[in-house]
PDB file of N, CA and C in Angstrom:
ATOM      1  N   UNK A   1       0.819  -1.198   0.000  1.00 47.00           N
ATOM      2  CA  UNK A   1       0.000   0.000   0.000  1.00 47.00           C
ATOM      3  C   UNK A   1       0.861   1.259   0.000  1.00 47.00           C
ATOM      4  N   UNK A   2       1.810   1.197   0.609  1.00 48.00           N
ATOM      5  CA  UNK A   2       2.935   2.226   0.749  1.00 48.00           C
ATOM      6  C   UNK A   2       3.181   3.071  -0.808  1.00 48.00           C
ATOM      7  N   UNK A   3       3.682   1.888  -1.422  1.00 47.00           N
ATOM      8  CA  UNK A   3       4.553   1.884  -2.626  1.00 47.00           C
ATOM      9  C   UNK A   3       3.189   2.828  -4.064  1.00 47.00           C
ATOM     10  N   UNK A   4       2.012   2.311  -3.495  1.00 49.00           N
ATOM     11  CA  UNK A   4       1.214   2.882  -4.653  1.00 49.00           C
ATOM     12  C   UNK A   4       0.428   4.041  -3.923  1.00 49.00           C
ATOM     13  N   UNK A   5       0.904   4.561  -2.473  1.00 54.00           N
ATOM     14  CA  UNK A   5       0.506   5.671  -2.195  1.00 54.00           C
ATOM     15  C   UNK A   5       1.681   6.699  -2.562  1.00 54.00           C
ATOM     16  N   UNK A   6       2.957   6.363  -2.740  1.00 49.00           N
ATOM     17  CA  UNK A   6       4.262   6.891  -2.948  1.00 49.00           C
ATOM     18  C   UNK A   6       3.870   7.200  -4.108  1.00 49.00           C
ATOM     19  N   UNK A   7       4.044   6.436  -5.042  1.00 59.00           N
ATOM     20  CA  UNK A   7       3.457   6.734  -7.003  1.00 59.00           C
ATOM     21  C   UNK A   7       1.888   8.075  -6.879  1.00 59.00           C
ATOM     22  N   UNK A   8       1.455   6.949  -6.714  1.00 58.00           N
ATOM     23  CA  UNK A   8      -0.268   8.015  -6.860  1.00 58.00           C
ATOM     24  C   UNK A   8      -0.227   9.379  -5.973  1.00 58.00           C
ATOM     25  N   UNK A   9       0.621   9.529  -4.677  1.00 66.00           N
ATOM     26  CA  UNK A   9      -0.015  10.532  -4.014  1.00 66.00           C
ATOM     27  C   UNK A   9       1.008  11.573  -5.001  1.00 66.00           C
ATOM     28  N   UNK A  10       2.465  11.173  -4.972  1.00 70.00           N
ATOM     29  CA  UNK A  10       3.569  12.436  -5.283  1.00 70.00           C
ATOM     30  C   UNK A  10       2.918  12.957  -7.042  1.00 70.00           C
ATOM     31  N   UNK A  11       1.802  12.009  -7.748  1.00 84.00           N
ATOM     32  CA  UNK A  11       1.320  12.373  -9.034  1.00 84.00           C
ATOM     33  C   UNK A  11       0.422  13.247  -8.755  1.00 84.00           C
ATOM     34  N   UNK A  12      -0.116  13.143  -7.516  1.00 94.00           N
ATOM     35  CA  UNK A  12      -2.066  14.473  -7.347  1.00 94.00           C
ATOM     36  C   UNK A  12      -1.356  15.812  -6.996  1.00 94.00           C
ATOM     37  N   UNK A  13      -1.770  16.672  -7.653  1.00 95.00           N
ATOM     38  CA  UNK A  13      -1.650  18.046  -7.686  1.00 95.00           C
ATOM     39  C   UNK A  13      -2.660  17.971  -6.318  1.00 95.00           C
ATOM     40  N   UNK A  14      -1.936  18.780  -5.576  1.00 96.00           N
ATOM     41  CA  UNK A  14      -3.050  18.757  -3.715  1.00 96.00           C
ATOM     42  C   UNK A  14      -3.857  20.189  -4.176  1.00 96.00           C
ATOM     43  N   UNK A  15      -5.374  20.579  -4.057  1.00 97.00           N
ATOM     44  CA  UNK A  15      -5.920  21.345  -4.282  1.00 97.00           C
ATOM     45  C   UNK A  15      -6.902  21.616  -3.604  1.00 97.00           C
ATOM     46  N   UNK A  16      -7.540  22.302  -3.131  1.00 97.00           N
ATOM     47  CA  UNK A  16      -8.972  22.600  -2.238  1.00 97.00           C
ATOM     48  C   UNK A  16     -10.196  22.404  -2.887  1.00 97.00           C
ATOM     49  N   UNK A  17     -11.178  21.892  -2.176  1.00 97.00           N
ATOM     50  CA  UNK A  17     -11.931  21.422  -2.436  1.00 97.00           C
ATOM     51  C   UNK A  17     -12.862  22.320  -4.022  1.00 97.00           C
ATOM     52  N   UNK A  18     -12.828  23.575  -3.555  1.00 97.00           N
ATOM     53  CA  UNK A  18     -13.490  24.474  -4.000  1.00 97.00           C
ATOM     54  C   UNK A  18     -12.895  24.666  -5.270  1.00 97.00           C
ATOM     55  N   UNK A  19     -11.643  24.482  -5.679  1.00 97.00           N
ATOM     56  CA  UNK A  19     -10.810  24.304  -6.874  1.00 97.00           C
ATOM     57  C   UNK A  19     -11.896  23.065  -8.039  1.00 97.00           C
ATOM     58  N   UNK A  20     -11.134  22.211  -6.688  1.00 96.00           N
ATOM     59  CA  UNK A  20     -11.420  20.490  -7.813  1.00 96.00           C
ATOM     60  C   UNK A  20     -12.711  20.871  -8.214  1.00 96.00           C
ATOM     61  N   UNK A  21     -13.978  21.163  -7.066  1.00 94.00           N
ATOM     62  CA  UNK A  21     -15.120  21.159  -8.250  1.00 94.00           C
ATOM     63  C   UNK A  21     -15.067  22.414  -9.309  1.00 94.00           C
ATOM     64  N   UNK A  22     -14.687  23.229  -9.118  1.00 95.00           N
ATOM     65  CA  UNK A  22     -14.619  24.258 -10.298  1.00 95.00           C
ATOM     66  C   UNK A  22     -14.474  23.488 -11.718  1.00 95.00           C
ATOM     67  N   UNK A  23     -13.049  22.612 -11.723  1.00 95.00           N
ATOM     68  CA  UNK A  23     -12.809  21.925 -12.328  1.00 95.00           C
ATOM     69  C   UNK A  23     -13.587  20.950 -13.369  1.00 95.00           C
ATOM     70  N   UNK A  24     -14.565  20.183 -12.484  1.00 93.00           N
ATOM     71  CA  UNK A  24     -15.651  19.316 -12.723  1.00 93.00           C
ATOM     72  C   UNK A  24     -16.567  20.234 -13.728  1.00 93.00           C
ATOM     73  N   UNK A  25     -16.727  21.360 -14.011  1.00 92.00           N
ATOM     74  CA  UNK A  25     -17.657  22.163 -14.842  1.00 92.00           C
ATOM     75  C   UNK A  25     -17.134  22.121 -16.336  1.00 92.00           C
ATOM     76  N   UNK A  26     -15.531  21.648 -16.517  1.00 88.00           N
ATOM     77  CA  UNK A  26     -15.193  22.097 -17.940  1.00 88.00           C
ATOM     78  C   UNK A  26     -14.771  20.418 -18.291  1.00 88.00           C
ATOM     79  N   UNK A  27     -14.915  20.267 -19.808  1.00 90.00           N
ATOM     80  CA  UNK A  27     -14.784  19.259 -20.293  1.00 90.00           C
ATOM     81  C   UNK A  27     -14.536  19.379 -21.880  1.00 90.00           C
ATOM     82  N   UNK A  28     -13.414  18.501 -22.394  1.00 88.00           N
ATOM     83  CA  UNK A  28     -13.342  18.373 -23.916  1.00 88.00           C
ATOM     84  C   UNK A  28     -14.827  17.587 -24.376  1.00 88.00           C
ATOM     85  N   UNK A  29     -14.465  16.384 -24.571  1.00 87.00           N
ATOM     86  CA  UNK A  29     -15.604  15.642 -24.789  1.00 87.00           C
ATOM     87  C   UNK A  29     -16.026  15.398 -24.022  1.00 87.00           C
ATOM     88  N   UNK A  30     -17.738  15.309 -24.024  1.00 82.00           N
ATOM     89  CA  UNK A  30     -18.517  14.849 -23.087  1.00 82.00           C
ATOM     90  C   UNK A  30     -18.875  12.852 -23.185  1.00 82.00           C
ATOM     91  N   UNK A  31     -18.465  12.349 -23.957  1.00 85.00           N
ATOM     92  CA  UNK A  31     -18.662  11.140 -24.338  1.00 85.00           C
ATOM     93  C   UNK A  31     -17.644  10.017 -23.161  1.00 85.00           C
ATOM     94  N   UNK A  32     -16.097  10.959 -23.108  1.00 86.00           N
ATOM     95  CA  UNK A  32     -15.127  10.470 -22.512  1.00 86.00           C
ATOM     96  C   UNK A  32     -14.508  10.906 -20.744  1.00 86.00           C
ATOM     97  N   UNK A  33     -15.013  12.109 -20.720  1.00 91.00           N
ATOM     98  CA  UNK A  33     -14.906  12.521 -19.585  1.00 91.00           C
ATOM     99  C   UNK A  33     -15.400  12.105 -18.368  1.00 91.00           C
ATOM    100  N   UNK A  34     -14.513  11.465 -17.482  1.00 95.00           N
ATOM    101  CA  UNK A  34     -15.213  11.381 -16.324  1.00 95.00           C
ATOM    102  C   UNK A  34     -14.329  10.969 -15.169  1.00 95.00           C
ATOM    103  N   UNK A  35     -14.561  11.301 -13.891  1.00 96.00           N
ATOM    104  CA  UNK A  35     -14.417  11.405 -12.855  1.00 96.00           C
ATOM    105  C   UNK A  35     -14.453  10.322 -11.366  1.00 96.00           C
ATOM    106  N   UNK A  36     -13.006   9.810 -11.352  1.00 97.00           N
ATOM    107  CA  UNK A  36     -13.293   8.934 -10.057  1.00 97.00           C
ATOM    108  C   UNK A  36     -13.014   9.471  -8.860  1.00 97.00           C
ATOM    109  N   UNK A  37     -13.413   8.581  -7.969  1.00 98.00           N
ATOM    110  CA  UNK A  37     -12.479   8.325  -6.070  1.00 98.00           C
ATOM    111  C   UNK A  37     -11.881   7.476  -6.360  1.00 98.00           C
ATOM    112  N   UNK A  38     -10.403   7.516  -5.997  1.00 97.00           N
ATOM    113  CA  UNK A  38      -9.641   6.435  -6.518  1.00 97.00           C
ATOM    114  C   UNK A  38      -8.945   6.133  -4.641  1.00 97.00           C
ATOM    115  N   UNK A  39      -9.648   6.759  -3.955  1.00 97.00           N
ATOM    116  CA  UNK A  39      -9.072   6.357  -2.485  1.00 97.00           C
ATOM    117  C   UNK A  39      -9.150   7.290  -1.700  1.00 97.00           C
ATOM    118  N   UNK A  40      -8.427   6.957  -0.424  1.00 97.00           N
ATOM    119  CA  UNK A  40      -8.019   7.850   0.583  1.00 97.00           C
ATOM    120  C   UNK A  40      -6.822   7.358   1.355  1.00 97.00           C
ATOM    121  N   UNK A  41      -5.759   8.621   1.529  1.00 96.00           N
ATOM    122  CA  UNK A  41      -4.486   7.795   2.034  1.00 96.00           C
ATOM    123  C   UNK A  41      -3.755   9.539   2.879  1.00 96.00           C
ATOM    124  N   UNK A  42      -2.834   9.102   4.347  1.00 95.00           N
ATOM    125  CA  UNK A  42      -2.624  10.332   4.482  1.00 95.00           C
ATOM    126  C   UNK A  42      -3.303  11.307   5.121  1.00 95.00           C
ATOM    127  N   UNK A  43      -4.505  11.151   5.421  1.00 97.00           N
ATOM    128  CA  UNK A  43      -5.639  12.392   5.522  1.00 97.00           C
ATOM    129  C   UNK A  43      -5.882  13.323   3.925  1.00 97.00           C
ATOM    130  N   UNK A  44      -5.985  12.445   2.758  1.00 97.00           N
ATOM    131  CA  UNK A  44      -6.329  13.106   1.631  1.00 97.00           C
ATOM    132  C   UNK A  44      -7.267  11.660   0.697  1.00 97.00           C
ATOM    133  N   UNK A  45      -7.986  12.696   0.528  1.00 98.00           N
ATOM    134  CA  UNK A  45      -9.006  12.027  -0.963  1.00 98.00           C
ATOM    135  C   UNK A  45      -8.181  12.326  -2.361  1.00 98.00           C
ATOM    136  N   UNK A  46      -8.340  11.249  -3.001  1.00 98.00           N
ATOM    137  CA  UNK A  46      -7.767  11.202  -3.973  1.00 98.00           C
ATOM    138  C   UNK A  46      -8.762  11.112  -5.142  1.00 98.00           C
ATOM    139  N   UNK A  47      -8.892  12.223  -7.100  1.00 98.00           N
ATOM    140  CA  UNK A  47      -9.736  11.772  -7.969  1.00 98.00           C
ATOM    141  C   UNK A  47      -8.967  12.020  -8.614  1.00 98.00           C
ATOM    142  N   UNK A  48      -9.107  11.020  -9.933  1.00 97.00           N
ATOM    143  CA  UNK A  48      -8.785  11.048 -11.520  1.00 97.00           C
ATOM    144  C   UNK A  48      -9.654  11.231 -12.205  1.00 97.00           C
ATOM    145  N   UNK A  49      -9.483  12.495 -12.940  1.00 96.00           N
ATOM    146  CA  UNK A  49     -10.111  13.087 -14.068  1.00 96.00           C
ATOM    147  C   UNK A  49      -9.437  12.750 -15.202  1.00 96.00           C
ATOM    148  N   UNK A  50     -10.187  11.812 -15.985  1.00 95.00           N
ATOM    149  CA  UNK A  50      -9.809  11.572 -17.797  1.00 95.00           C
ATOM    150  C   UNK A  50     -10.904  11.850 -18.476  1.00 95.00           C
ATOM    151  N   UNK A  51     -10.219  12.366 -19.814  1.00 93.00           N
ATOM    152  CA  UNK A  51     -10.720  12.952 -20.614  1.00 93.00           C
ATOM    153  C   UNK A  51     -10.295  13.051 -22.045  1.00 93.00           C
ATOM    154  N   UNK A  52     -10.380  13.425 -23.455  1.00 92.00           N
ATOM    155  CA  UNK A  52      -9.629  12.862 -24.114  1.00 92.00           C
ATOM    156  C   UNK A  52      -8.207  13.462 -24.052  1.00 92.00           C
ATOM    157  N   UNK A  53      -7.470  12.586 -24.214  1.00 90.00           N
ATOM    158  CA  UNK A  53      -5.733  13.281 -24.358  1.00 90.00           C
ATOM    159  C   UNK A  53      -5.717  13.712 -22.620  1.00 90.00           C
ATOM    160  N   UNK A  54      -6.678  13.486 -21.981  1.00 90.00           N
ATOM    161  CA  UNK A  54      -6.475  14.149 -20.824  1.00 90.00           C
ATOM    162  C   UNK A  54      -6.782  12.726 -19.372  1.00 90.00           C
ATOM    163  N   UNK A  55      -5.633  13.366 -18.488  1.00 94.00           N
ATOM    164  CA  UNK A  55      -5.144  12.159 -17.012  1.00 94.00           C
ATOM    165  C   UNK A  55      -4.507  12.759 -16.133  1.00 94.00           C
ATOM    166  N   UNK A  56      -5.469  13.418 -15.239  1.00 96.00           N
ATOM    167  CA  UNK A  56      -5.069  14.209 -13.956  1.00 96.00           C
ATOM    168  C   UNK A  56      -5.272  13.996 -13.073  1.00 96.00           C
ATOM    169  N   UNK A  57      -4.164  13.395 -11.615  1.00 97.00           N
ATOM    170  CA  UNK A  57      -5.151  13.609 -10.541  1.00 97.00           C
ATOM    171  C   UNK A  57      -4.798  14.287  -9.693  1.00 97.00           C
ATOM    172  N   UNK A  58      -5.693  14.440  -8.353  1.00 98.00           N
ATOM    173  CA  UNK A  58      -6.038  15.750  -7.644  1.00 98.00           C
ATOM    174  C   UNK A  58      -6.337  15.297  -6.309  1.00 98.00           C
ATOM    175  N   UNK A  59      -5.729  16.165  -5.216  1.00 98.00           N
ATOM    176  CA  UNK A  59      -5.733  15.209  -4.117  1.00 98.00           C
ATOM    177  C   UNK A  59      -6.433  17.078  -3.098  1.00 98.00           C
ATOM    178  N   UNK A  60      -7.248  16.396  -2.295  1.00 98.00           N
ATOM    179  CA  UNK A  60      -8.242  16.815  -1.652  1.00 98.00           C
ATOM    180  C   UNK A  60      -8.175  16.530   0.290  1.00 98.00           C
ATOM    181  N   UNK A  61      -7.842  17.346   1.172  1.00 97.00           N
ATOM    182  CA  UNK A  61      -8.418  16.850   2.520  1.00 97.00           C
ATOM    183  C   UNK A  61      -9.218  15.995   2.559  1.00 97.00           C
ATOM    184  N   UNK A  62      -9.070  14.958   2.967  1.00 97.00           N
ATOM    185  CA  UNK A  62     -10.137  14.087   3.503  1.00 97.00           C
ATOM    186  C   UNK A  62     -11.215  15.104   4.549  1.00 97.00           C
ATOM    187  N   UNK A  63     -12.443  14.247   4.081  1.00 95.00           N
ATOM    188  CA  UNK A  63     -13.715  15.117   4.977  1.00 95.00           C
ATOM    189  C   UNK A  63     -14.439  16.219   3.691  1.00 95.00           C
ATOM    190  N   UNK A  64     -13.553  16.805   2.979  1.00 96.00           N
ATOM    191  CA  UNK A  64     -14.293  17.603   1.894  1.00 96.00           C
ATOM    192  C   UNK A  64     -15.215  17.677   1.438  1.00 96.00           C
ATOM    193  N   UNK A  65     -14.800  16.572   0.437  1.00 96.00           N
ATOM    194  CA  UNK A  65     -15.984  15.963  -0.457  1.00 96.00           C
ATOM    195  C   UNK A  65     -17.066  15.064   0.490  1.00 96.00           C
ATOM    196  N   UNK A  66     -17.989  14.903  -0.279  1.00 94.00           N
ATOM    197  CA  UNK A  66     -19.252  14.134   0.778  1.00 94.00           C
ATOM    198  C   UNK A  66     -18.979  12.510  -0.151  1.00 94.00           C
ATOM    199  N   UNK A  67     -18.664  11.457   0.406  1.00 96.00           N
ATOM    200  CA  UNK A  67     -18.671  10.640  -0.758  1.00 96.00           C
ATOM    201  C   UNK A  67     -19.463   9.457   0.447  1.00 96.00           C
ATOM    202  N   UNK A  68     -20.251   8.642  -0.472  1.00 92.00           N
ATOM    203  CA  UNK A  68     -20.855   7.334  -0.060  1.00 92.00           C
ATOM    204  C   UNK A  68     -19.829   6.506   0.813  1.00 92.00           C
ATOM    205  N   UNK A  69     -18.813   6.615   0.489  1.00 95.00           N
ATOM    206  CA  UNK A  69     -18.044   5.184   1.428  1.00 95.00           C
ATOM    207  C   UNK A  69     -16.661   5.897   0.989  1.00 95.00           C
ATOM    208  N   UNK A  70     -15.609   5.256   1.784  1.00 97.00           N
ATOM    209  CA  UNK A  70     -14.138   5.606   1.378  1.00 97.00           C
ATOM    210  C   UNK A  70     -13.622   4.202   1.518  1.00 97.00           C
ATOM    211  N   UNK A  71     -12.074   4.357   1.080  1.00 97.00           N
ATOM    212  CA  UNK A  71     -11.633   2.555   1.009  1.00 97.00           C
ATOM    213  C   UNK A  71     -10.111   3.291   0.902  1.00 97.00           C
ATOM    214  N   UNK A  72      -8.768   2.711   1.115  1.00 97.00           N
ATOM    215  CA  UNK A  72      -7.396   3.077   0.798  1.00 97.00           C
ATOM    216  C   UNK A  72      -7.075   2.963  -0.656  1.00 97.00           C
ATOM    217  N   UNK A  73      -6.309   4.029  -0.894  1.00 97.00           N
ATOM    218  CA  UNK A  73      -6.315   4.583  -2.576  1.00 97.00           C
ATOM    219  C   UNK A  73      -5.425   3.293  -2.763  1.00 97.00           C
ATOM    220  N   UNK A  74      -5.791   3.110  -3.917  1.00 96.00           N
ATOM    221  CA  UNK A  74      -5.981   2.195  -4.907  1.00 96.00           C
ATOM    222  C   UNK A  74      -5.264   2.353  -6.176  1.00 96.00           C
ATOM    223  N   UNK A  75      -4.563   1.731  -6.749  1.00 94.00           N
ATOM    224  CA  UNK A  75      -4.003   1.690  -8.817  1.00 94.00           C
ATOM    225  C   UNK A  75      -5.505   0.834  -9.215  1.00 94.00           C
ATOM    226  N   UNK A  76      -5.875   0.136  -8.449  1.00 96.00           N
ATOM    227  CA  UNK A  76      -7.402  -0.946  -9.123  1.00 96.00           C
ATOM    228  C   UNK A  76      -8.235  -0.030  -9.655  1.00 96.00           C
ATOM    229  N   UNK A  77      -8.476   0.509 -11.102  1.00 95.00           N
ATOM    230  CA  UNK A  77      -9.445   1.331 -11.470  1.00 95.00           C
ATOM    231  C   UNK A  77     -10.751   0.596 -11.518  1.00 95.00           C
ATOM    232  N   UNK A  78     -10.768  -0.473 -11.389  1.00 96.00           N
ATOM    233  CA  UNK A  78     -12.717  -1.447 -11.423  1.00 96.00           C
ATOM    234  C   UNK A  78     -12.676  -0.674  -9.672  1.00 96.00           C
ATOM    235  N   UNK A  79     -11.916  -0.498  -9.009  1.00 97.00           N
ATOM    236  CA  UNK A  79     -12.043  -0.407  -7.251  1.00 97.00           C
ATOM    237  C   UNK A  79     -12.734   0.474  -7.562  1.00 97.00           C
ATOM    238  N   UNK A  80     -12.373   2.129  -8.391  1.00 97.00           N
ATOM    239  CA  UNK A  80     -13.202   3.415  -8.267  1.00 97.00           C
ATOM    240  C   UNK A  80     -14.057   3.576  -8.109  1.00 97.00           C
ATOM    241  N   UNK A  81     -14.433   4.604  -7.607  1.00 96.00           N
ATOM    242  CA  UNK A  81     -16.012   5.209  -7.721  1.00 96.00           C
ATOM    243  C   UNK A  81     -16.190   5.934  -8.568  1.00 96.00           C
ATOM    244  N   UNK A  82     -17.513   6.023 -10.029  1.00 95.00           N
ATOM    245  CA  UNK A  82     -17.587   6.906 -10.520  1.00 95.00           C
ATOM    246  C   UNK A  82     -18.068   8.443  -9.796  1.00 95.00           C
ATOM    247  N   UNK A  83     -17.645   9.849 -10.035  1.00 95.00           N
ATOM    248  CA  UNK A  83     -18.498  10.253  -9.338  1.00 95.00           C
ATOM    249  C   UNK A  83     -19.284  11.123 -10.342  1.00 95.00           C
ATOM    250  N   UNK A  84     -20.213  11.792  -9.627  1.00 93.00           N
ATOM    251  CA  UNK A  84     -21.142  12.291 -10.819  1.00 93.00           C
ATOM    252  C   UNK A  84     -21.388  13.774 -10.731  1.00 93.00           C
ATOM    253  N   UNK A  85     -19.893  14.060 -11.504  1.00 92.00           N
ATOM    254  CA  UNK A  85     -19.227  15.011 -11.860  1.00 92.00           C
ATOM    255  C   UNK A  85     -19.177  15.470 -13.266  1.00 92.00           C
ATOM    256  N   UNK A  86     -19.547  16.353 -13.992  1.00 84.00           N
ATOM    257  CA  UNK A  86     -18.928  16.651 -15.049  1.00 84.00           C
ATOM    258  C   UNK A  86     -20.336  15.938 -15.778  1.00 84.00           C
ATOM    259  N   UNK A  87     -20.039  15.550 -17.422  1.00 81.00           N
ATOM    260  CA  UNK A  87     -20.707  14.921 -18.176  1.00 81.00           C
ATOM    261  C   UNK A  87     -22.065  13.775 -17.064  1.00 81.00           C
ATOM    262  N   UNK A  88     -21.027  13.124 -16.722  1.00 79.00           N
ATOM    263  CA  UNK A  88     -22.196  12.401 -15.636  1.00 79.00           C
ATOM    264  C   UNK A  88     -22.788  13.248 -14.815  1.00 79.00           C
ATOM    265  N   UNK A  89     -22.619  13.835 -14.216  1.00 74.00           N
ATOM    266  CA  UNK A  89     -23.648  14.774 -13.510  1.00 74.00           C
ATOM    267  C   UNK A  89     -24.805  14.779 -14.247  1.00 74.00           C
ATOM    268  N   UNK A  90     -24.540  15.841 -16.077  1.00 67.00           N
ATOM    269  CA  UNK A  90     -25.564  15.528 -15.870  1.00 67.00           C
ATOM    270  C   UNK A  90     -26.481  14.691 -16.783  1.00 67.00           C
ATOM    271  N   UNK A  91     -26.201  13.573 -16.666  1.00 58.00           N
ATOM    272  CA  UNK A  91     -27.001  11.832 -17.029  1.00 58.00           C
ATOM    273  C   UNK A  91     -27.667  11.971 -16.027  1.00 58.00           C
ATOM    274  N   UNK A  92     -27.750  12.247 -14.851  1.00 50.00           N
ATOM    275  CA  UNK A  92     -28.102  11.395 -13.460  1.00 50.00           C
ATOM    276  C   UNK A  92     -29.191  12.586 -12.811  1.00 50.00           C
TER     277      UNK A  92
END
């Protein structure tokens, strides 16, 4: 768990909450875009935003975001949560 919090955390740009969703409003394609929880590690939430040509992630205080359940961040992308952000937002 160490080793893929070492990789994944030193990759998330750390940002405030109020940032990341700003974020969630803009999108290339809407077909491809979308938004996980890929964990929590540290006292931080962790999401990956892909999109086309696009793979960012973004690391958040834990407690921020309101999310259904948390679990230790993860490389397992089936583990994610979609969230329903962005294009999915609004499907749902």
């Amino acid at each position: 768990m160490l080793i893929a919090c070492v990789s994944l955390c030193s990759a998330a740009q750390a940002i405030t909450k109020d940032a990341l969703l700003e974020k969630t409003h803009h999108w290339k394609e809407p077909k491809v875009a979308i938004w996980y929880y890929m964990g929590s590690s540290q006292g931080q939430d962790f999401f990956r935003y892909i999109d086309l040509g696009i793979s960012e992630t973004y690391s958040v205080e834990s407690g921020q975001i309101l999310l259904s359940r948390t679990f230790p961040l993860t490389k397992a992308q089936k583990q994610w949560i979609v969230m329903k952000w962005g294009p999915a937002g609004l499907r749902h």
